[in-house]
Structure formats: C-alpha cells, structure tokens
Tab-separated table of C-alpha atoms and ligand atoms in Angstrom:
chain	number	residue	atom	x	y	z
R	1	MET	CA	-3.887	15.563	-15.615
R	2	PHE	CA	-3.282	16.877	-12.129
R	3	ILE	CA	-0.993	14.734	-9.941
R	4	THR	CA	-0.075	15.692	-6.400
R	5	PHE	CA	2.733	14.353	-4.239
R	6	GLU	CA	2.334	14.177	-0.507
R	7	GLY	CA	4.370	12.805	2.327
R	8	PRO	CA	6.269	13.577	5.470
R	9	GLU	CA	9.540	15.474	5.618
R	10	GLY	CA	12.422	13.855	3.735
R	11	SER	CA	10.267	11.554	1.622
R	12	GLY	CA	12.080	12.583	-1.572
R	13	LYS	CA	9.076	14.149	-3.324
R	14	SER	CA	11.026	16.781	-5.192
R	15	THR	CA	13.559	14.324	-6.703
R	16	GLN	CA	10.790	11.950	-7.728
R	17	ILE	CA	8.679	14.704	-9.284
R	18	HIS	CA	11.560	15.832	-11.486
R	19	LEU	CA	12.247	12.263	-12.627
R	20	LEU	CA	8.570	11.644	-13.406
R	21	ALA	CA	8.339	14.954	-15.262
R	22	GLN	CA	11.273	13.910	-17.441
R	23	PHE	CA	9.604	10.555	-18.129
R	24	LEU	CA	6.428	12.320	-19.268
R	25	ARG	CA	8.296	14.944	-21.313
R	26	ASP	CA	10.178	12.154	-23.102
R	27	GLN	CA	6.749	11.010	-24.254
R	28	GLY	CA	5.916	14.416	-25.668
R	29	GLN	CA	3.840	15.741	-22.785
R	30	THR	CA	4.015	19.314	-21.535
R	31	VAL	CA	4.591	19.202	-17.805
R	32	ILE	CA	4.401	21.976	-15.235
R	33	ILE	CA	5.928	21.441	-11.795
R	34	THR	CA	4.555	23.421	-8.867
R	35	ARG	CA	5.133	23.402	-5.158
R	36	GLU	CA	3.254	24.514	-2.083
R	37	PRO	CA	3.478	26.819	-0.374
R	38	GLY	CA	4.768	29.088	-3.130
R	39	GLY	CA	4.920	28.742	-6.882
R	40	THR	CA	3.795	32.320	-7.585
R	41	ALA	CA	5.344	35.666	-6.637
R	42	ILE	CA	2.698	36.170	-3.942
R	43	GLY	CA	2.944	32.555	-2.823
R	44	ASP	CA	6.724	32.746	-2.491
R	45	GLU	CA	6.375	35.720	-0.142
R	46	ILE	CA	3.830	33.771	1.890
R	47	ARG	CA	6.199	30.773	1.938
R	48	ALA	CA	9.018	32.881	3.376
R	49	CYS	CA	6.703	34.091	6.128
R	50	LEU	CA	5.352	30.591	6.895
R	51	HIS	CA	8.771	28.999	7.096
R	52	ASN	CA	10.491	31.776	9.025
R	53	VAL	CA	11.792	30.090	12.176
R	54	ALA	CA	11.558	33.429	14.002
R	55	HIS	CA	7.736	33.224	13.865
R	56	THR	CA	7.444	30.924	16.872
R	57	ASN	CA	4.214	32.702	17.878
R	58	MET	CA	2.289	32.026	14.645
R	59	THR	CA	-1.165	30.700	15.535
R	60	SER	CA	-2.596	27.595	13.874
R	61	ALA	CA	-5.345	29.773	12.366
R	62	THR	CA	-2.799	32.137	10.788
R	63	GLU	CA	-0.841	29.171	9.486
R	64	LEU	CA	-3.945	27.608	7.940
R	65	LEU	CA	-5.008	30.829	6.237
R	66	LEU	CA	-1.545	31.559	4.869
R	67	TYR	CA	-1.177	28.091	3.335
R	68	SER	CA	-4.679	28.486	1.883
R	69	ALA	CA	-3.925	31.966	0.508
R	70	SER	CA	-0.804	30.671	-1.234
R	71	ARG	CA	-2.894	27.831	-2.701
R	72	ALA	CA	-5.640	30.141	-3.967
R	73	GLN	CA	-3.080	32.149	-5.943
R	74	LEU	CA	-1.346	29.054	-7.313
R	75	VAL	CA	-4.598	27.475	-8.469
R	76	ALA	CA	-5.781	30.645	-10.198
R	77	ASP	CA	-2.475	31.715	-11.769
R	78	ILE	CA	-0.806	28.424	-12.677
R	79	ILE	CA	-2.721	25.197	-12.123
R	80	ARG	CA	-6.108	25.925	-13.709
R	81	PRO	CA	-4.651	27.566	-16.840
R	82	ALA	CA	-2.209	24.658	-17.318
R	83	LEU	CA	-4.945	22.038	-16.926
R	84	ALA	CA	-7.190	23.991	-19.304
R	85	ALA	CA	-4.361	23.842	-21.870
R	86	GLY	CA	-4.219	20.045	-21.512
R	87	GLN	CA	-0.891	20.022	-19.682
R	88	PHE	CA	0.311	17.793	-16.890
R	89	VAL	CA	0.624	19.487	-13.510
R	90	LEU	CA	2.813	17.768	-10.919
R	91	SER	CA	2.493	19.486	-7.568
R	92	ASP	CA	4.830	19.060	-4.622
R	93	ARG	CA	2.074	19.144	-1.952
R	94	PHE	CA	-1.500	20.404	-2.297
R	95	PHE	CA	-4.480	20.670	0.040
R	96	ASP	CA	-3.910	17.225	1.563
R	97	SER	CA	-0.893	18.742	3.327
R	98	THR	CA	-3.279	21.119	5.083
R	99	PHE	CA	-5.392	18.196	6.280
R	100	ALA	CA	-2.304	16.245	7.395
R	101	TYR	CA	-0.379	19.102	9.092
R	102	GLN	CA	-2.997	21.620	10.238
R	103	GLY	CA	-5.786	19.035	10.662
R	104	TYR	CA	-4.222	15.870	12.058
R	105	GLY	CA	-0.997	17.565	13.224
R	106	ARG	CA	-2.309	20.770	14.821
R	107	GLY	CA	-5.765	19.411	15.602
R	108	LEU	CA	-7.835	21.952	13.632
R	109	ASP	CA	-11.365	20.929	12.737
R	110	LEU	CA	-11.411	18.884	9.521
R	111	ASP	CA	-14.825	20.168	8.399
R	112	LEU	CA	-13.602	23.752	8.720
R	113	LEU	CA	-10.542	22.813	6.663
R	114	LYS	CA	-12.782	21.354	3.968
R	115	GLN	CA	-14.708	24.608	3.664
R	116	ILE	CA	-11.613	26.804	3.556
R	117	THR	CA	-9.952	24.462	1.066
R	118	TYR	CA	-12.997	24.485	-1.192
R	119	PHE	CA	-13.023	28.281	-1.078
R	120	ALA	CA	-9.292	28.529	-1.886
R	121	THR	CA	-9.317	26.027	-4.759
R	122	ASN	CA	-12.853	26.554	-6.039
R	123	GLY	CA	-13.289	22.806	-5.682
R	124	LEU	CA	-10.257	21.683	-7.687
R	125	GLN	CA	-9.292	18.082	-6.896
R	126	PRO	CA	-6.195	16.142	-7.956
R	127	ASP	CA	-6.732	13.249	-10.380
R	128	LEU	CA	-4.075	11.185	-8.624
R	129	THR	CA	-2.224	11.651	-5.334
R	130	PHE	CA	0.957	9.782	-4.487
R	131	LEU	CA	1.708	9.364	-0.810
R	132	LEU	CA	5.464	8.876	-0.458
R	133	ASP	CA	5.494	7.178	2.888
R	134	LEU	CA	8.384	6.452	5.225
R	135	PRO	CA	9.048	6.341	8.980
R	136	VAL	CA	9.231	9.788	10.574
R	137	ALA	CA	12.716	9.271	12.019
R	138	THR	CA	14.100	8.145	8.639
R	139	GLY	CA	12.668	11.215	6.887
R	140	LEU	CA	13.979	13.717	9.416
R	141	GLN	CA	17.395	12.019	9.390
R	142	ARG	CA	17.492	12.224	5.578
R	143	ARG	CA	16.793	15.957	5.698
R	144	GLN	CA	19.589	16.530	8.179
R	145	GLN	CA	22.020	14.418	6.136
R	146	ASN	CA	21.159	16.312	2.936
R	147	GLY	CA	21.754	19.590	4.758
R	148	ASP	CA	18.219	20.724	3.810
R	149	GLU	CA	16.941	23.969	5.272
R	150	MET	CA	15.044	23.193	8.500
R	151	ASN	CA	11.812	25.199	8.323
R	152	ARG	CA	9.385	26.072	11.131
R	153	LEU	CA	7.415	22.847	10.643
R	154	ASP	CA	10.526	20.635	10.534
R	155	ARG	CA	11.297	21.840	14.048
R	156	GLU	CA	8.081	20.399	15.439
R	157	SER	CA	8.247	17.390	17.784
R	158	ILE	CA	8.472	13.783	16.630
R	159	THR	CA	4.954	13.331	18.054
R	160	PHE	CA	3.653	16.063	15.723
R	161	HIS	CA	5.269	14.398	12.702
R	162	GLN	CA	3.878	11.018	13.754
R	163	LYS	CA	0.383	12.516	13.878
R	164	VAL	CA	0.952	13.932	10.383
R	165	ARG	CA	2.003	10.533	9.038
R	166	ALA	CA	-0.949	8.771	10.665
R	167	GLY	CA	-3.201	11.494	9.228
R	168	TYR	CA	-1.888	10.831	5.746
R	169	HIS	CA	-2.709	7.145	6.156
R	170	GLU	CA	-6.261	8.017	7.178
R	171	LEU	CA	-6.681	10.372	4.228
R	172	ALA	CA	-5.286	7.797	1.799
R	173	ALA	CA	-7.774	5.206	2.997
R	174	GLN	CA	-10.707	7.533	2.292
R	175	HIS	CA	-10.412	8.145	-1.440
R	176	PRO	CA	-9.414	6.037	-4.491
R	177	ARG	CA	-7.301	8.874	-5.969
R	178	TRP	CA	-4.570	8.013	-3.416
R	179	CYS	CA	-1.719	5.697	-4.202
R	180	LEU	CA	0.613	4.682	-1.385
R	181	ILE	CA	4.294	4.331	-2.297
R	182	ASN	CA	6.989	2.987	0.024
R	183	ALA	CA	9.555	5.826	-0.033
R	184	ASP	CA	11.959	3.965	2.248
R	185	GLN	CA	13.851	2.484	-0.701
R	186	SER	CA	16.248	3.680	-3.411
R	187	VAL	CA	15.408	6.646	-5.661
R	188	ALA	CA	15.251	4.280	-8.666
R	189	ALA	CA	12.926	1.824	-6.921
R	190	VAL	CA	10.536	4.600	-5.863
R	191	GLN	CA	10.513	6.009	-9.397
R	192	THR	CA	9.729	2.584	-10.860
R	193	ALA	CA	6.815	2.227	-8.441
R	194	LEU	CA	5.485	5.676	-9.393
R	195	ARG	CA	5.631	4.932	-13.109
R	196	GLU	CA	3.925	1.562	-12.636
R	197	GLN	CA	1.102	3.177	-10.691
R	198	LEU	CA	0.723	6.012	-13.190
R	199	THR	CA	0.534	3.486	-16.012
R	200	ALA	CA	-2.127	1.571	-14.110
R	201	VAL	CA	-4.265	4.714	-13.834
R	202	ALA	CA	-3.471	6.131	-17.282
R	203	PRO	CA	-2.465	3.156	-19.515
R	204	GLN	CA	-1.309	5.452	-22.357
R	205	PHE	CA	1.849	6.115	-20.311
C	1	LIG	P1	8.594	21.531	1.927
C	1	LIG	O1	8.397	22.430	0.761
C	1	LIG	O2	10.015	21.347	2.295
C	1	LIG	O3	7.837	20.244	1.790
C	1	LIG	O4	7.988	22.305	3.170
C	1	LIG	C1	6.670	22.616	3.261
C	1	LIG	C2	6.310	22.548	4.729
C	1	LIG	O5	5.044	23.144	4.921
C	1	LIG	C3	6.222	21.132	5.245
C	1	LIG	O6	6.720	21.088	6.560
C	1	LIG	C4	4.726	20.861	5.279
C	1	LIG	C5	4.166	22.227	5.529
C	1	LIG	N1	2.810	22.436	4.980
C	1	LIG	C6	1.743	22.547	5.858
C	1	LIG	O7	1.914	22.464	7.064
C	1	LIG	N2	0.493	22.774	5.336
C	1	LIG	C7	0.264	22.908	3.992
C	1	LIG	O8	-0.872	23.102	3.564
C	1	LIG	C8	1.405	22.785	3.100
C	1	LIG	C9	1.199	22.927	1.624
C	1	LIG	C10	2.642	22.558	3.641
C-alpha cells in the first residue's frame, strides 16, 4: 500500500509518518519511509540544489523539472520495488506537492504538470493521501520554534504559502484518495486521527 503525506510547512508530517510506521510494524508489516525531494543518492543531490538558498534565480521551470527528476529516480529505485514486494511505502510528499507548490503556488499550468508527473512516475498513484492541514502562520511559526532549516521555499511570502494551502484544499476535493486531517492539534491527537482513517480505508489495520 502506498500512502503519501502532504501539507504545508510545519504540519508535522515527518513525526506522524514515523509514528504510523511504528504502528504498522508492530502489526508485522514491512514499512519503507521515503521523502521528496530526495530518498536516493541522485535525489539527495537534487534536493541540496533545490533547497540551496543561494539559488534565488532558479526559474519555476527548473524547479519543476528538478522535483520531477528526483521523483522519477525515487519511484524507479525505491517505491515500485517496495510495492511489488508487498511492502508499505509511506512517503513524505509526492507529486501532489508539485501541484500545490509549482502549480497553485508558482502558477504553472496544471495540465503541463500532469503530463510531466505522468512521465516521471509512469502513472504511479498513491492509494491514500493524508493532507495534514493547518493555518500557514501556525506552520511557519512551528518551523521557526523547532529551529528547522529554512529552505528556499520556506522563504517565500505568506501569500505564496496561502496559495499552496488553498491549492491543497482544491486537490483534496477532487479525488477520494485524499483524507483531510486537522494538524493544528497535539501529536497524539493527529496520530489517532490518522490511524482511524487508515483503519476506515483498510479495516485489517
Ligand atoms: P520538506 O522536506 O521540509 O517538506 O521540504 C520540501 C520543500 O520542497 C517544501 O517547501 C515543499 C517543496 N516541494 C515543492 O515545491 N515541490 C515538490 O514537488 C516537492 C516534493 C516539494
């Protein structure tokens, strides 16, 4: 089963993914955790380039293609083989981030994004996508409080991040694989909500 986690900055995806992975492992499942961009040797090099705050002149087209290149490698090297072996894959971001950030955030054409995404993933779709949603200001504040590294995208304006959040809401309304989770609550409460939703989709858990 392929589960992706999406959401704005500071939504706590990484913490929640590790807790859910533990929950699944306790039930005897083999779980792989991946993140985008990155997750492969090539992808990690692309990630460093994408997040380098010195690259203030990176065009939206370059950004789109680099995220997509990292994804193509991750799908081929890690995600498809794991799914073929019957494992769980929990991914911290996947192509929906491209639609939210490069599409709704940067304003790139959504149909173009669909074509490039299909090419990069060879049509792979998540089975379930959790949107960990919270107000933009709360998320950015959380990141600052945690002392998280501020990448090139974090430094974008509040307006940009608001467009991203609104974009996520539009995406989530378009497909039944999405499950909206209120991330503006305690770690334990968010984890409970995730497990309840997973159980609703896959009752064996
Ligand atoms: P994160 O690993 O801390 O979530 O950082 C990833 C950043 O990259 C985040 O700001 C969202 C951004 N991003 C895109 O803009 N497009 C994409 O396709 C992906 C995967 C991430």
